Amino acid sequence: MFTIFPDLIEGFAGKSLLGKGRERGLLDIRTHDLRSQTQDPHRSVDDSPFGGGAGMVLMPEPIFAAVEQVDPPRPLLLLGPAGRTLDQSVARELAAGDGFSLLCGRYEGVDARVVDHLVDGELSIGDYVLGGGEVAALVVLEAVGRLVPGVMGNATSADEESFSDGLLEYPHYTRPATFRDWEVPDVLRSGDHARVARWRRARSLARTVRSRPDLIEARGGLSAEDEVLLAEFPEGS
Ligand code: JF5
C-alpha cells in the first residue's frame, strides 16, 4: 500500500480482523509512505496542474521512486472511481491471487504518467468521490483480508457461500427470547435444524426479493424450489 497517510492505514490494519491475521502470519500488509522518497525540504508530493485550474495533482517522482524502491507485488492498483468496481467476486479474485498493491490518490488526482506507465489497473469502491484513496483502500483490505484462509476461521466459508449464492442474509436473533414484547420466531427455538435451514433460506429469498430485486434478476429469477420455500414460510411465519 502506497499512501501519504501510512499511520491511518497502520492504525486500522494493526487492529481488527486484519491485525489478528497479521499477528498470526496469515496476512502480509506493508504500508509505504509516498513522502519517504521526496528530496525537497518540504517533502512535497503535489503540485499545481499544467494548463491551470483548481487544486493540486500528485507528482510522478515520489510515486515512481517509492514504488521502484520496494518493487511491490503486482498488480499495482490505483484507487479511484475510474476503476473496476469492487464486489465480492473481485474481492475473491484478489484473495485467491499471489498478492497485489494499492496506490492511494489524493487531491484532484494523480499525474497521468503514473496511470499510463506505473500502475497495472484501477480499482473503485463505488460511484462517489472521496478526498483520497485511503478509505477506499481500507475497504479493499477488509473485504479481501477476511477471505484469506484462516483469518476468520471457518465462519468465512459458510458466510461466503451465502453471498456467492447472491442472496441477502436471513435475520439473526440472540437472547433474550422476548425483548419488549418482540419474540424470536418459534422455528428458531424448535430444535428442528432442517426446518430452521428452510426458514432461513425463505427469509433470505423474501428479503432479497423485497430489497434487492436486481440480485434475484442476476440469479435468473426465482426457481420453482424458491417459490415452494416462499409458500411454506410466508412473511411473518
Ligand atoms: C481518490 C484522486 C483517487 O475517490 C475515490 C474512489 C471513489 N470510489 N472508489 C474510489 O478514490 C480517491 C481521490 C482523488 C484519486
CSV table of C-alpha atoms and ligand atoms in Angstrom, one decimal:
chain,number,residue,atom,x,y,z
A,1,MET,CA,0.0,0.0,0.0
A,2,PHE,CA,1.4,3.4,-1.1
A,3,THR,CA,-0.1,6.4,0.7
A,4,ILE,CA,0.7,9.8,2.2
A,5,PHE,CA,-1.1,8.7,5.4
A,6,PRO,CA,0.7,5.4,6.4
A,7,ASP,CA,-0.4,6.0,10.0
A,8,LEU,CA,-4.0,5.9,9.1
A,9,ILE,CA,-3.6,2.6,7.3
A,10,GLU,CA,-1.5,1.1,10.0
A,11,GLY,CA,-4.0,2.3,12.7
A,12,PHE,CA,-6.6,0.1,11.0
A,13,ALA,CA,-4.6,-2.7,9.7
A,14,GLY,CA,-2.9,-3.1,13.1
A,15,LYS,CA,-6.3,-3.8,14.8
A,16,SER,CA,-9.5,-5.6,13.9
A,17,LEU,CA,-9.5,-8.7,11.9
A,18,LEU,CA,-6.6,-7.6,9.8
A,19,GLY,CA,-4.4,-7.0,12.8
A,20,LYS,CA,-5.2,-10.6,14.1
A,21,GLY,CA,-4.5,-12.1,10.7
A,22,ARG,CA,-1.2,-10.2,10.6
A,23,GLU,CA,-0.2,-11.4,14.1
A,24,ARG,CA,-0.9,-14.9,13.0
A,25,GLY,CA,1.3,-14.5,9.9
A,26,LEU,CA,-1.6,-15.0,7.6
A,27,LEU,CA,-1.6,-11.5,6.1
A,28,ASP,CA,1.4,-9.6,4.8
A,29,ILE,CA,0.3,-5.9,4.7
A,30,ARG,CA,3.0,-3.3,4.1
A,31,THR,CA,2.5,0.4,4.1
A,32,HIS,CA,4.9,2.7,2.2
A,33,ASP,CA,4.9,6.5,2.8
A,34,LEU,CA,4.9,8.4,-0.6
A,35,ARG,CA,6.9,11.1,1.2
A,36,SER,CA,9.8,8.8,2.0
A,37,GLN,CA,11.3,9.4,-1.4
A,38,THR,CA,10.9,13.2,-1.5
A,39,GLN,CA,14.1,15.2,-1.9
A,40,ASP,CA,13.0,18.8,-1.1
A,41,PRO,CA,12.8,20.3,2.5
A,42,HIS,CA,9.0,20.4,2.4
A,43,ARG,CA,8.8,16.8,1.3
A,44,SER,CA,6.3,17.8,-1.4
A,45,VAL,CA,4.2,15.2,-3.1
A,46,ASP,CA,1.8,17.5,-5.0
A,47,ASP,CA,2.0,20.5,-7.4
A,48,SER,CA,-0.4,22.6,-9.4
A,49,PRO,CA,-1.8,21.3,-12.7
A,50,PHE,CA,-0.2,22.2,-16.0
A,51,GLY,CA,-2.8,24.1,-18.0
A,52,GLY,CA,-4.2,25.8,-14.9
A,53,GLY,CA,-7.2,25.1,-12.8
A,54,ALA,CA,-8.1,24.5,-9.2
A,55,GLY,CA,-6.5,22.0,-6.8
A,56,MET,CA,-3.3,20.0,-6.8
A,57,VAL,CA,-2.0,16.9,-8.5
A,58,LEU,CA,0.2,14.2,-7.1
A,59,MET,CA,3.6,14.4,-8.7
A,60,PRO,CA,5.1,11.4,-10.5
A,61,GLU,CA,8.6,11.4,-9.0
A,62,PRO,CA,7.8,10.5,-5.4
A,63,ILE,CA,5.3,7.8,-6.5
A,64,PHE,CA,7.7,6.2,-9.1
A,65,ALA,CA,10.5,6.4,-6.5
A,66,ALA,CA,8.5,4.8,-3.7
A,67,VAL,CA,7.2,2.0,-5.9
A,68,GLU,CA,10.5,1.3,-7.6
A,69,GLN,CA,12.3,1.2,-4.2
A,70,VAL,CA,10.3,-1.7,-3.0
A,71,ASP,CA,9.3,-3.4,-6.3
A,72,PRO,CA,5.9,-4.3,-4.8
A,73,PRO,CA,3.6,-7.3,-5.5
A,74,ARG,CA,1.7,-6.8,-8.8
A,75,PRO,CA,-0.8,-5.9,-9.9
A,76,LEU,CA,-0.4,-2.4,-8.6
A,77,LEU,CA,-3.9,-0.9,-8.5
A,78,LEU,CA,-4.8,2.8,-8.2
A,79,LEU,CA,-7.9,3.5,-6.1
A,80,GLY,CA,-10.3,5.8,-7.9
A,81,PRO,CA,-13.7,6.0,-9.4
A,82,ALA,CA,-12.4,5.1,-12.9
A,83,GLY,CA,-11.6,1.6,-11.9
A,84,ARG,CA,-13.4,-1.7,-12.0
A,85,THR,CA,-15.9,-1.6,-9.1
A,86,LEU,CA,-15.1,-3.8,-6.1
A,87,ASP,CA,-17.6,-6.5,-5.4
A,88,GLN,CA,-17.4,-9.9,-3.8
A,89,SER,CA,-16.1,-11.6,-7.0
A,90,VAL,CA,-13.3,-9.0,-7.3
A,91,ALA,CA,-12.5,-9.5,-3.6
A,92,ARG,CA,-12.4,-13.3,-4.1
A,93,GLU,CA,-10.1,-12.9,-7.1
A,94,LEU,CA,-7.7,-10.7,-5.2
A,95,ALA,CA,-7.7,-13.1,-2.2
A,96,ALA,CA,-7.0,-16.1,-4.4
A,97,GLY,CA,-4.1,-14.4,-6.2
A,98,ASP,CA,-0.4,-14.1,-5.4
A,99,GLY,CA,-0.7,-10.6,-3.9
A,100,PHE,CA,-1.4,-7.1,-5.1
A,101,SER,CA,-0.6,-3.5,-4.2
A,102,LEU,CA,-2.7,-0.4,-3.8
A,103,LEU,CA,-1.8,3.2,-4.6
A,104,CYS,CA,-3.9,5.8,-2.9
A,105,GLY,CA,-4.5,9.0,-4.8
A,106,ARG,CA,-5.2,12.4,-3.3
A,107,TYR,CA,-6.1,15.9,-4.2
A,108,GLU,CA,-7.6,16.4,-7.7
A,109,GLY,CA,-5.8,13.3,-8.9
A,110,VAL,CA,-2.6,11.7,-9.9
A,111,ASP,CA,-0.2,12.7,-12.7
A,112,ALA,CA,-1.3,10.8,-15.8
A,113,ARG,CA,2.1,9.2,-16.3
A,114,VAL,CA,1.6,7.2,-13.2
A,115,VAL,CA,-1.6,5.8,-14.6
A,116,ASP,CA,0.0,5.3,-18.1
A,117,HIS,CA,3.4,3.8,-17.1
A,118,LEU,CA,3.4,2.6,-13.5
A,119,VAL,CA,0.1,1.1,-12.4
A,120,ASP,CA,-1.4,-2.1,-13.8
A,121,GLY,CA,-5.1,-1.1,-13.3
A,122,GLU,CA,-7.6,0.9,-11.4
A,123,LEU,CA,-10.0,-0.2,-8.7
A,124,SER,CA,-13.1,1.7,-7.5
A,125,ILE,CA,-15.3,1.1,-4.4
A,126,GLY,CA,-18.3,2.8,-5.9
A,127,ASP,CA,-19.6,5.9,-7.7
A,128,TYR,CA,-18.9,8.7,-5.2
A,129,VAL,CA,-15.9,11.0,-4.7
A,130,LEU,CA,-13.6,10.6,-1.8
A,131,GLY,CA,-10.9,13.0,-0.7
A,132,GLY,CA,-8.3,10.3,-1.2
A,133,GLY,CA,-7.9,6.7,-1.8
A,134,GLU,CA,-7.1,5.7,1.8
A,135,VAL,CA,-10.6,4.9,3.0
A,136,ALA,CA,-11.2,3.0,-0.3
A,137,ALA,CA,-8.0,1.0,0.3
A,138,LEU,CA,-9.2,0.0,3.8
A,139,VAL,CA,-12.4,-1.2,2.3
A,140,VAL,CA,-10.5,-3.3,-0.2
A,141,LEU,CA,-8.2,-4.6,2.6
A,142,GLU,CA,-11.0,-5.7,4.8
A,143,ALA,CA,-13.1,-7.3,2.1
A,144,VAL,CA,-10.1,-9.2,0.8
A,145,GLY,CA,-8.4,-9.9,4.1
A,146,ARG,CA,-11.4,-11.7,5.6
A,147,LEU,CA,-11.4,-14.1,2.6
A,148,VAL,CA,-7.8,-15.3,3.2
A,149,PRO,CA,-8.0,-18.8,4.7
A,150,GLY,CA,-7.6,-18.8,8.5
A,151,VAL,CA,-8.3,-15.1,9.0
A,152,MET,CA,-11.9,-15.6,10.1
A,153,GLY,CA,-11.8,-19.3,11.0
A,154,ASN,CA,-14.3,-21.5,9.2
A,155,ALA,CA,-17.1,-18.9,9.6
A,156,THR,CA,-16.0,-17.3,6.3
A,157,SER,CA,-16.5,-20.2,4.0
A,158,ALA,CA,-20.2,-20.7,5.1
A,159,ASP,CA,-20.8,-17.0,5.1
A,160,GLU,CA,-19.1,-16.6,1.7
A,161,GLU,CA,-21.2,-19.4,0.3
A,162,SER,CA,-24.4,-17.4,1.2
A,163,PHE,CA,-23.1,-14.4,-0.7
A,164,SER,CA,-21.9,-16.3,-3.7
A,165,ASP,CA,-25.4,-17.6,-3.7
A,166,GLY,CA,-26.3,-13.9,-4.4
A,167,LEU,CA,-28.8,-13.5,-1.6
A,168,LEU,CA,-29.1,-11.2,1.4
A,169,GLU,CA,-28.6,-12.7,4.8
A,170,TYR,CA,-31.6,-14.1,6.8
A,171,PRO,CA,-32.4,-12.2,10.1
A,172,HIS,CA,-30.4,-13.2,13.1
A,173,TYR,CA,-31.6,-13.4,16.7
A,174,THR,CA,-29.9,-13.9,20.1
A,175,ARG,CA,-31.1,-13.8,23.7
A,176,PRO,CA,-33.5,-12.8,25.2
A,177,ALA,CA,-36.2,-14.8,23.5
A,178,THR,CA,-38.6,-12.0,24.3
A,179,PHE,CA,-37.4,-8.4,24.1
A,180,ARG,CA,-40.1,-5.6,24.7
A,181,ASP,CA,-42.8,-8.0,23.6
A,182,TRP,CA,-41.0,-8.9,20.4
A,183,GLU,CA,-40.5,-12.6,20.2
A,184,VAL,CA,-37.9,-14.6,18.4
A,185,PRO,CA,-39.6,-16.8,15.7
A,186,ASP,CA,-40.7,-20.1,17.2
A,187,VAL,CA,-39.0,-22.1,14.4
A,188,LEU,CA,-35.5,-21.0,15.6
A,189,ARG,CA,-36.2,-22.5,19.1
A,190,SER,CA,-37.8,-25.6,17.8
A,191,GLY,CA,-34.6,-27.7,17.5
A,192,ASP,CA,-35.7,-28.8,14.0
A,193,HIS,CA,-32.5,-28.0,12.1
A,194,ALA,CA,-33.8,-28.9,8.7
A,195,ARG,CA,-36.8,-26.6,9.3
A,196,VAL,CA,-34.6,-23.8,10.6
A,197,ALA,CA,-32.5,-24.1,7.4
A,198,ARG,CA,-35.6,-23.9,5.2
A,199,TRP,CA,-37.0,-20.9,7.2
A,200,ARG,CA,-33.7,-19.1,6.9
A,201,ARG,CA,-33.5,-19.7,3.1
A,202,ALA,CA,-37.1,-18.5,2.7
A,203,ARG,CA,-36.3,-15.3,4.7
A,204,SER,CA,-33.1,-14.7,2.6
A,205,LEU,CA,-35.2,-15.1,-0.6
A,206,ALA,CA,-38.0,-12.9,0.7
A,207,ARG,CA,-35.7,-10.2,1.9
A,208,THR,CA,-33.8,-10.2,-1.4
A,209,VAL,CA,-37.0,-10.0,-3.5
A,210,ARG,CA,-38.1,-7.0,-1.5
A,211,SER,CA,-34.9,-5.1,-1.0
A,212,ARG,CA,-32.6,-6.2,-3.9
A,213,PRO,CA,-34.7,-7.5,-6.8
A,214,ASP,CA,-31.6,-6.8,-9.0
A,215,LEU,CA,-29.9,-9.7,-7.2
A,216,ILE,CA,-32.8,-12.0,-7.9
A,217,GLU,CA,-32.6,-11.0,-11.6
A,218,ALA,CA,-28.9,-11.7,-11.6
A,219,ARG,CA,-29.6,-15.2,-10.5
A,220,GLY,CA,-32.0,-15.7,-13.3
A,221,GLY,CA,-35.2,-15.2,-11.2
A,222,LEU,CA,-36.8,-17.4,-8.6
A,223,SER,CA,-36.6,-21.2,-9.2
A,224,ALA,CA,-39.6,-23.5,-8.6
A,225,GLU,CA,-37.8,-24.6,-5.4
A,226,ASP,CA,-37.5,-21.0,-4.3
A,227,GLU,CA,-41.3,-20.5,-4.9
A,228,VAL,CA,-42.1,-23.6,-2.8
A,229,LEU,CA,-40.0,-22.3,0.1
A,230,LEU,CA,-41.6,-18.9,0.0
A,231,ALA,CA,-45.0,-20.5,0.1
A,232,GLU,CA,-44.0,-22.7,3.0
A,233,PHE,CA,-42.8,-19.7,5.1
A,234,PRO,CA,-44.9,-16.6,4.2
A,235,GLU,CA,-43.9,-13.2,5.7
A,236,GLY,CA,-44.4,-13.3,9.5
A,237,SER,CA,-44.0,-17.1,9.9
B,1,JF5,C1,-9.2,9.4,-5.0
B,1,JF5,C2,-7.9,11.1,-6.6
B,1,JF5,C3,-8.5,8.9,-6.0
B,1,JF5,O1,-12.5,8.8,-4.8
B,1,JF5,C4,-12.0,7.7,-4.8
B,1,JF5,C5,-12.9,6.5,-5.0
B,1,JF5,C6,-14.2,6.5,-5.3
B,1,JF5,N1,-14.6,5.2,-5.4
B,1,JF5,N2,-13.6,4.5,-5.3
B,1,JF5,C7,-12.5,5.2,-5.0
B,1,JF5,O2,-10.7,7.5,-4.6
B,1,JF5,C8,-10.0,8.6,-4.0
B,1,JF5,C9,-9.3,10.8,-4.8
B,1,JF5,C10,-8.6,11.7,-5.6
B,1,JF5,C11,-7.8,9.8,-6.8
